[in-house]
Short mmCIF file of C-alpha atoms in Angstrom, two decimals:
data_model
loop_
_atom_site.label_atom_id
_atom_site.label_comp_id
_atom_site.label_asym_id
_atom_site.label_seq_id
_atom_site.Cartn_x
_atom_site.Cartn_y
_atom_site.Cartn_z
CA MET A 22 122.01 -10.62 170.31
CA ILE A 23 124.99 -8.57 171.05
CA GLU A 24 126.80 -10.19 174.45
CA SER A 25 129.65 -7.65 174.66
CA LEU A 26 131.17 -4.27 172.51
CA SER A 27 134.04 -2.49 172.94
CA ILE A 28 134.42 1.30 171.91
CA THR A 29 137.24 3.56 171.02
CA ASN A 30 137.87 7.03 170.84
CA PHE A 31 133.97 7.49 170.13
CA ARG A 32 132.11 10.71 171.55
CA CYS A 33 132.99 10.89 175.29
CA PHE A 34 134.01 7.16 175.30
CA LYS A 35 138.20 6.94 175.11
CA HIS A 36 138.13 3.24 175.52
CA ILE A 37 135.10 0.65 177.06
CA GLU A 38 134.63 -2.87 177.15
CA VAL A 39 130.95 -3.83 177.84
CA ALA A 40 130.17 -7.53 178.66
CA GLY A 41 127.09 -9.35 180.10
CA LEU A 42 124.41 -7.80 178.06
CA LYS A 43 120.78 -9.40 177.79
CA ARG A 44 117.55 -9.12 175.91
CA ILE A 45 116.63 -6.14 178.01
CA ASN A 46 119.63 -3.75 178.64
CA LEU A 47 118.59 -0.92 181.18
CA VAL A 48 120.49 2.19 180.70
CA VAL A 49 120.98 4.84 183.51
CA GLY A 50 122.88 7.81 184.46
CA GLU A 51 123.19 11.15 185.18
CA ASN A 52 122.96 14.11 182.45
CA SER A 53 126.19 14.07 180.42
CA SER A 54 126.79 10.51 181.15
CA GLY A 55 127.00 8.71 177.87
CA LYS A 56 123.47 7.52 177.61
CA SER A 57 122.85 8.66 174.24
CA ALA A 58 126.01 8.43 173.06
CA PHE A 59 126.33 4.44 173.74
CA LEU A 60 123.09 4.27 171.93
CA GLU A 61 124.52 6.23 168.94
CA SER A 62 127.27 3.66 169.15
CA LEU A 63 124.97 0.98 168.68
CA PHE A 64 122.97 2.71 165.73
CA VAL A 65 125.72 4.17 163.93
CA SER A 66 127.53 0.55 163.73
CA SER A 67 124.15 -1.33 162.74
CA GLY A 68 124.80 -0.88 159.19
CA SER A 69 127.31 0.18 156.70
CA LEU A 70 125.35 3.21 155.71
CA ALA A 71 127.31 4.55 158.83
CA PRO A 72 127.95 7.89 157.21
CA GLN A 73 124.39 8.63 156.72
CA SER A 74 123.61 7.44 160.08
CA VAL A 75 125.95 9.95 161.75
CA PHE A 76 123.78 12.88 160.02
CA GLN A 77 120.32 11.30 161.33
CA ILE A 78 121.90 11.82 164.71
CA ARG A 79 122.84 15.53 164.36
CA GLY A 80 119.13 15.67 163.80
CA ILE A 81 117.94 13.63 166.85
CA ARG A 82 120.03 15.94 168.78
CA LYS A 83 118.77 19.09 167.50
CA MET A 84 121.87 19.95 165.71
CA GLY A 85 119.82 20.27 162.08
CA GLY A 86 119.63 17.42 159.79
CA GLN A 87 120.90 19.75 156.52
CA ILE A 88 124.63 19.27 155.14
CA VAL A 89 126.21 22.90 154.85
CA LEU A 90 129.08 22.15 152.24
CA PRO A 91 132.37 23.48 153.58
CA LEU A 92 134.77 25.72 152.18
CA ASP A 93 137.69 24.33 152.38
CA ALA A 94 139.57 21.42 154.47
CA GLN A 95 139.26 22.34 157.69
CA GLY A 96 135.51 22.98 157.24
CA TYR A 97 135.41 19.56 155.77
CA ARG A 98 137.10 17.91 158.99
CA GLY A 99 134.21 19.93 161.27
CA LEU A 100 131.86 18.33 160.01
CA TRP A 101 132.76 14.96 161.36
CA GLU A 102 135.20 15.70 164.36
CA ASP A 103 132.33 15.65 166.82
CA ILE A 104 132.06 11.83 166.74
CA PHE A 105 135.88 11.37 167.63
CA PHE A 106 136.71 11.35 171.44
CA ASN A 107 137.69 15.28 172.59
CA PHE A 108 137.74 15.63 168.58
CA GLN A 109 140.62 13.99 168.39
CA SER A 110 140.46 12.87 164.45
CA ASP A 111 143.91 11.82 164.24
CA LYS A 112 142.95 8.70 165.66
CA PRO A 113 140.23 5.94 164.55
CA VAL A 114 136.97 5.48 165.66
CA SER A 115 136.58 1.60 166.58
CA ILE A 116 133.16 -0.01 167.80
CA LYS A 117 133.71 -3.80 167.93
CA ILE A 118 130.38 -6.26 168.69
CA ILE A 119 130.20 -9.83 169.34
CA GLY A 120 126.79 -11.47 169.28
CA THR A 121 125.69 -14.84 170.05
CA ASN A 122 126.26 -18.06 167.59
CA SER A 123 129.86 -16.50 166.75
CA ASP A 124 128.40 -13.48 164.89
CA GLY A 125 129.64 -10.14 165.02
CA ARG A 126 130.65 -6.56 163.64
CA SER A 127 132.69 -4.02 163.63
CA LEU A 128 133.12 -0.37 162.25
CA LYS A 129 135.95 1.94 161.96
CA ILE A 130 135.97 5.56 161.31
CA GLN A 131 139.03 7.64 160.11
CA PHE A 132 140.50 10.47 157.95
CA VAL A 133 143.01 8.95 155.27
CA GLU A 134 144.61 11.12 152.67
CA ALA A 135 142.62 11.16 149.41
CA SER A 136 144.34 10.67 146.09
CA GLY A 137 144.57 13.25 143.67
CA THR A 138 142.97 16.40 144.14
CA ALA A 139 139.76 17.86 145.09
CA GLU A 140 138.29 21.20 143.97
CA LEU A 141 136.81 23.37 146.72
CA PRO A 142 134.11 24.34 147.87
CA PHE A 143 133.08 20.76 147.02
CA GLU A 144 131.15 21.52 143.72
CA LYS A 145 129.22 24.11 145.25
CA GLN A 146 128.20 26.75 143.04
CA LEU A 147 130.21 29.92 144.08
CA PRO A 148 129.37 33.70 143.78
CA THR A 149 130.38 34.92 140.30
CA ASN A 150 132.82 37.49 141.75
CA ILE A 151 134.79 34.84 143.26
CA SER A 152 134.13 32.37 140.44
CA ASN A 153 138.02 31.92 139.80
CA ARG A 154 139.01 31.47 143.37
CA VAL A 155 138.68 27.63 143.50
CA GLU A 156 141.44 26.08 145.31
CA GLN A 157 143.22 22.90 143.96
CA SER A 158 144.03 20.96 146.98
CA PHE A 159 146.48 18.14 147.21
CA GLY A 160 145.66 15.57 149.71
CA MET A 161 142.70 16.71 150.91
CA PRO A 162 141.61 14.45 154.24
CA GLN A 163 138.70 12.09 153.47
CA ILE A 164 136.80 10.28 155.97
CA GLU A 165 136.42 6.63 155.55
CA PHE A 166 133.92 4.12 157.28
CA THR A 167 135.04 0.55 157.22
CA TRP A 168 132.15 -1.81 158.34
CA LYS A 169 132.67 -5.92 158.49
CA ARG A 170 130.43 -8.71 159.42
CA VAL A 171 132.04 -11.88 160.75
CA ASN A 172 132.63 -14.19 157.74
CA HIS A 173 131.76 -11.34 155.53
CA SER A 174 133.92 -9.01 153.26
CA PRO A 175 134.54 -5.42 154.66
CA ILE A 176 132.42 -2.73 153.17
CA VAL A 177 134.35 0.59 152.75
CA ALA A 178 131.94 3.69 152.64
CA LYS A 179 133.72 7.17 151.60
CA PRO A 180 131.11 9.91 151.22
CA ARG A 181 131.14 12.34 149.12
CA LEU A 182 129.54 16.00 149.66
CA THR A 183 127.67 17.63 146.34
CA SER A 184 125.60 20.37 145.71
CA THR A 185 122.61 18.00 146.10
CA GLY A 186 123.72 16.25 149.48
CA MET A 187 125.77 13.40 150.47
CA GLN A 188 126.65 10.72 148.33
CA ILE A 189 127.60 7.13 149.67
CA ASP A 190 129.01 4.49 146.71
CA ALA A 191 128.96 1.45 149.03
CA GLN A 192 127.28 -1.98 149.21
CA VAL A 193 124.45 -2.09 151.70
CA ASP A 194 124.33 -4.47 154.38
CA PHE A 195 122.82 -3.92 157.52
CA PHE A 196 121.99 -5.44 161.01
CA PRO A 197 118.13 -4.71 162.04
CA CYS A 198 117.92 -1.81 164.08
CA VAL A 199 115.44 1.16 164.85
CA TRP A 200 115.86 4.22 167.31
CA PHE A 201 112.74 5.77 169.10
CA THR A 202 114.00 8.89 170.83
CA PRO A 203 111.71 12.13 172.70
CA GLY A 204 111.12 14.85 170.23
CA VAL A 205 111.89 12.72 166.95
CA SER A 206 108.83 10.64 165.96
CA GLU A 207 108.67 7.82 163.88
CA THR A 208 106.52 9.62 160.57
CA THR A 209 103.22 8.61 160.15
CA ASP A 210 104.04 7.61 156.73
CA GLU A 211 106.97 5.09 158.39
CA ASN A 212 104.19 3.68 160.87
CA ALA A 213 101.73 2.98 157.87
CA LYS A 214 104.49 0.83 155.94
CA ARG A 215 105.27 -1.00 159.32
CA PHE A 216 101.80 -1.59 160.03
CA SER A 217 101.13 -2.71 156.41
CA GLU A 218 103.77 -5.14 156.22
CA LEU A 219 102.89 -6.98 159.49
CA ASP A 220 98.91 -6.89 158.19
CA LYS A 221 100.57 -8.94 155.21
CA ARG A 222 101.83 -11.46 157.66
CA GLY A 223 98.76 -11.70 159.51
CA GLU A 224 100.42 -10.17 162.52
CA SER A 225 98.87 -6.88 162.92
CA LYS A 226 96.36 -7.88 165.43
CA ILE A 227 99.27 -8.01 168.02
CA VAL A 228 99.65 -4.36 167.96
CA LEU A 229 96.06 -3.71 168.54
CA THR A 230 95.68 -6.30 171.24
CA THR A 231 98.40 -4.49 172.74
CA LEU A 232 97.14 -0.91 172.50
CA ALA A 233 93.89 -2.28 173.09
CA LYS A 234 95.26 -3.52 176.67
CA GLU A 235 96.36 -0.07 177.93
CA PHE A 236 93.95 1.78 175.90
CA PRO A 237 90.35 -0.50 175.68
CA PHE A 238 88.66 2.65 173.75
CA ILE A 239 90.43 1.25 170.41
CA LYS A 240 88.61 -1.28 168.86
CA ASP A 241 90.24 -1.60 165.69
CA LEU A 242 93.33 -0.13 163.35
CA SER A 243 93.39 0.14 159.60
CA ILE A 244 95.62 1.75 157.49
CA ASP A 245 93.88 4.67 155.83
CA TYR A 246 94.23 8.11 154.00
CA HIS A 247 94.30 11.87 155.69
CA ALA A 248 94.96 14.75 153.50
CA GLY A 249 96.28 12.57 151.11
CA SER A 250 98.83 10.63 153.06
CA PRO A 251 98.39 7.31 154.57
CA MET A 252 98.38 6.61 158.09
CA VAL A 253 97.07 3.96 160.68
CA PHE A 254 93.57 4.89 161.78
CA ALA A 255 91.94 3.64 164.87
CA GLN A 256 87.90 3.04 165.49
CA LEU A 257 87.54 4.36 168.69
CA ASP A 258 84.66 2.81 171.13
CA GLY A 259 81.40 4.62 170.25
CA LYS A 260 82.58 7.00 167.81
CA PRO A 261 81.11 7.00 164.49
CA ARG A 262 84.23 7.70 162.52
CA LYS A 263 87.81 6.56 162.51
CA MET A 264 90.55 8.40 163.76
CA PRO A 265 94.44 8.91 162.78
CA ILE A 266 96.34 7.41 165.95
CA PRO A 267 98.60 10.75 166.01
CA LEU A 268 95.25 12.70 166.65
CA ILE A 269 94.36 10.50 169.72
CA SER A 270 97.14 10.86 171.90
CA ASP A 271 101.12 11.36 171.73
CA GLY A 272 101.37 8.50 174.21
CA VAL A 273 99.15 6.14 172.23
CA ASN A 274 101.19 6.95 169.12
CA ARG A 275 104.69 6.53 170.76
CA LEU A 276 103.47 3.02 171.98
CA MET A 277 102.21 2.25 168.83
CA GLY A 278 105.44 3.12 166.83
CA ILE A 279 107.21 1.15 169.52
CA CYS A 280 105.33 -2.16 169.13
CA LEU A 281 105.67 -1.52 165.30
CA GLY A 282 109.25 -1.29 165.61
CA ILE A 283 109.87 -4.32 167.75
CA ALA A 284 107.52 -6.83 165.56
CA ASN A 285 109.10 -5.40 162.08
CA PHE A 286 112.90 -5.78 163.21
CA THR A 287 112.77 -9.59 164.06
CA LYS A 288 116.42 -10.81 165.24
CA GLY A 289 117.45 -7.31 165.33
CA MET A 290 117.98 -4.08 167.69
CA VAL A 291 115.42 -1.83 169.29
CA LEU A 292 116.51 1.51 171.04
CA ILE A 293 114.32 3.45 173.31
CA ASP A 294 115.60 6.48 174.79
CA GLN A 295 113.95 7.99 177.67
CA ILE A 296 110.75 5.19 177.59
CA GLU A 297 108.77 6.92 180.28
CA ASP A 298 108.42 10.05 177.93
CA GLY A 299 104.51 10.45 177.09
CA PHE A 300 103.26 7.70 179.50
CA HIS A 301 101.01 7.86 182.48
CA HIS A 302 102.96 6.04 185.43
CA LYS A 303 99.83 3.78 185.96
CA LEU A 304 100.64 2.62 182.84
CA LEU A 305 104.28 1.72 183.08
CA PRO A 306 104.03 -2.01 184.50
CA SER A 307 101.58 -2.94 181.91
CA ILE A 308 103.63 -1.46 179.15
CA TRP A 309 106.71 -2.89 180.21
CA ASN A 310 104.72 -6.57 180.67
CA SER A 311 103.96 -5.95 176.73
CA ILE A 312 106.96 -4.82 175.46
CA TYR A 313 109.09 -7.38 177.28
CA SER A 314 106.49 -10.13 175.45
CA LEU A 315 107.06 -8.81 172.09
CA ALA A 316 110.57 -8.46 172.22
CA LYS A 317 110.63 -12.83 173.25
CA GLU A 318 108.08 -13.17 170.66
CA PHE A 319 110.12 -11.65 167.76
CA ASP A 320 113.51 -12.23 168.83
CA VAL A 321 114.64 -8.76 169.46
CA GLN A 322 116.99 -6.85 172.08
CA LEU A 323 115.98 -3.80 173.58
CA PHE A 324 118.34 -1.04 174.80
CA ILE A 325 116.39 1.34 176.66
CA SER A 326 117.08 4.51 178.92
CA THR A 327 115.31 6.42 181.46
CA HIS A 328 115.71 8.60 184.00
CA SER A 329 112.62 8.05 185.98
CA ALA A 330 112.39 5.90 189.52
CA GLU A 331 108.62 5.32 188.46
CA CYS A 332 109.61 3.76 185.59
CA LEU A 333 112.24 1.41 187.05
CA SER A 334 110.10 0.49 189.98
CA ALA A 335 107.39 -0.35 187.42
CA ILE A 336 109.82 -3.16 185.62
CA LEU A 337 109.86 -5.17 188.96
CA PRO A 338 107.28 -7.50 188.38
CA ILE A 339 108.28 -8.72 185.17
CA LEU A 340 112.01 -8.69 186.38
CA LYS A 341 111.15 -10.84 188.85
CA ALA A 342 109.73 -13.58 186.65
CA ASN A 343 112.53 -13.37 183.88
CA VAL A 344 115.49 -12.16 185.65
CA SER A 345 118.28 -13.69 183.81
CA ASP A 346 116.87 -11.80 180.74
CA PHE A 347 117.91 -8.22 182.16
CA ALA A 348 120.89 -5.84 182.53
CA LEU A 349 121.24 -2.79 184.23
CA LEU A 350 123.95 -0.43 182.29
CA ARG A 351 125.14 2.25 184.64
CA MET A 352 126.83 5.25 182.93
CA ILE A 353 129.65 7.03 185.02
CA ARG A 354 130.93 10.13 184.04
CA GLN A 355 134.90 10.41 184.84
CA GLU A 356 136.86 13.17 184.60
CA GLU A 357 138.58 11.98 181.41
CA SER A 358 136.14 10.00 179.81
CA CYS A 359 132.75 7.92 180.50
CA GLU A 360 132.54 4.76 181.59
CA ILE A 361 129.96 2.18 182.08
CA LYS A 362 129.17 -0.76 184.59
CA CYS A 363 127.06 -3.49 183.44
CA LEU A 364 125.33 -5.15 186.41
CA SER A 365 123.30 -8.47 186.68
CA GLY A 366 119.18 -8.53 186.65
CA HIS A 367 119.45 -9.80 189.72
CA TYR A 368 121.59 -7.10 191.49
CA LEU A 369 118.83 -5.08 189.61
CA GLU A 370 116.42 -6.85 191.38
CA THR A 371 117.45 -6.89 194.87
CA ALA A 372 118.28 -2.98 194.42
CA LEU A 373 114.66 -2.18 193.00
CA GLU A 374 112.92 -4.22 196.37
CA GLN A 375 115.39 -2.52 198.66
CA ASP A 376 114.44 0.93 197.37
CA PHE A 377 118.32 1.47 196.46
CA GLU A 378 118.95 4.27 194.05
CA VAL A 379 120.30 2.68 190.75
CA ARG A 380 119.74 5.59 188.43
#
């Protein structure tokens, strides 16, 4: 598990250091206080394919998932500048993570001067009327991602943009991590693959048990095909025919996805943005209990953001019984940069019992 981390020159963080992280870390704060950026830092630093993760985040932030090939050096820088604090791309991004058992990893992102020449606009097919105006540019900028785990050699990724998309020539290494965020659901194919992997290990019933506890009308789960695509189906009480999970309820589908994520990312990290989204408030205490139990069973660390006072109140029963496993991360927007205060589970327990505002 991650015990502490430091973030420098990333998104809204000029420099922060956070220590005292636990198995369940609740992320709270006002809008634009850095909650999503903090989760992004964890997600991007989880693997050597960090350039790919940056563009996944663009999709999550509703900025589009396609890469428009730049026409010049300034356009190339513009593809990456938003990951740097205040767009200061002359200073490197640094994310350093210290984990248990002397494990850890780091990610450094910086522009370096590419050797030789580069043809602009990066292998893009030009209209015939300007086909002779290809610019030969010396010293083009090159974004470089250097990822390193403790006791491992660094992995350097220099993404290349071509007419067929982004190419990354780098060894692949990663720390298990998955991110759930409202509006960007896991695909039915991803859920089917994860359920299938659990089923092969004889562990799929734990997902059925969790869903059935919250939604008793679900009697069984299986992988079947719908319109030619594999997906998880449910046998419903009193229904003669199975139904695809996404057709039953968005809440059922989201809970299943989270359960599958936790169970498939053993000894890894699960990020859940706005956990209350899609769930009725009456279910929240039981859902918290189920998620905590799964995290303990599969040895997973959770970072969970919420805006909901009901959601925080619902965690109190499981918090009181396992207070040392919880931490509260309060995001605060300052004039220059966003800050993070890490507060103990004991603080959170007392605050919730006294009905203090912790968001």
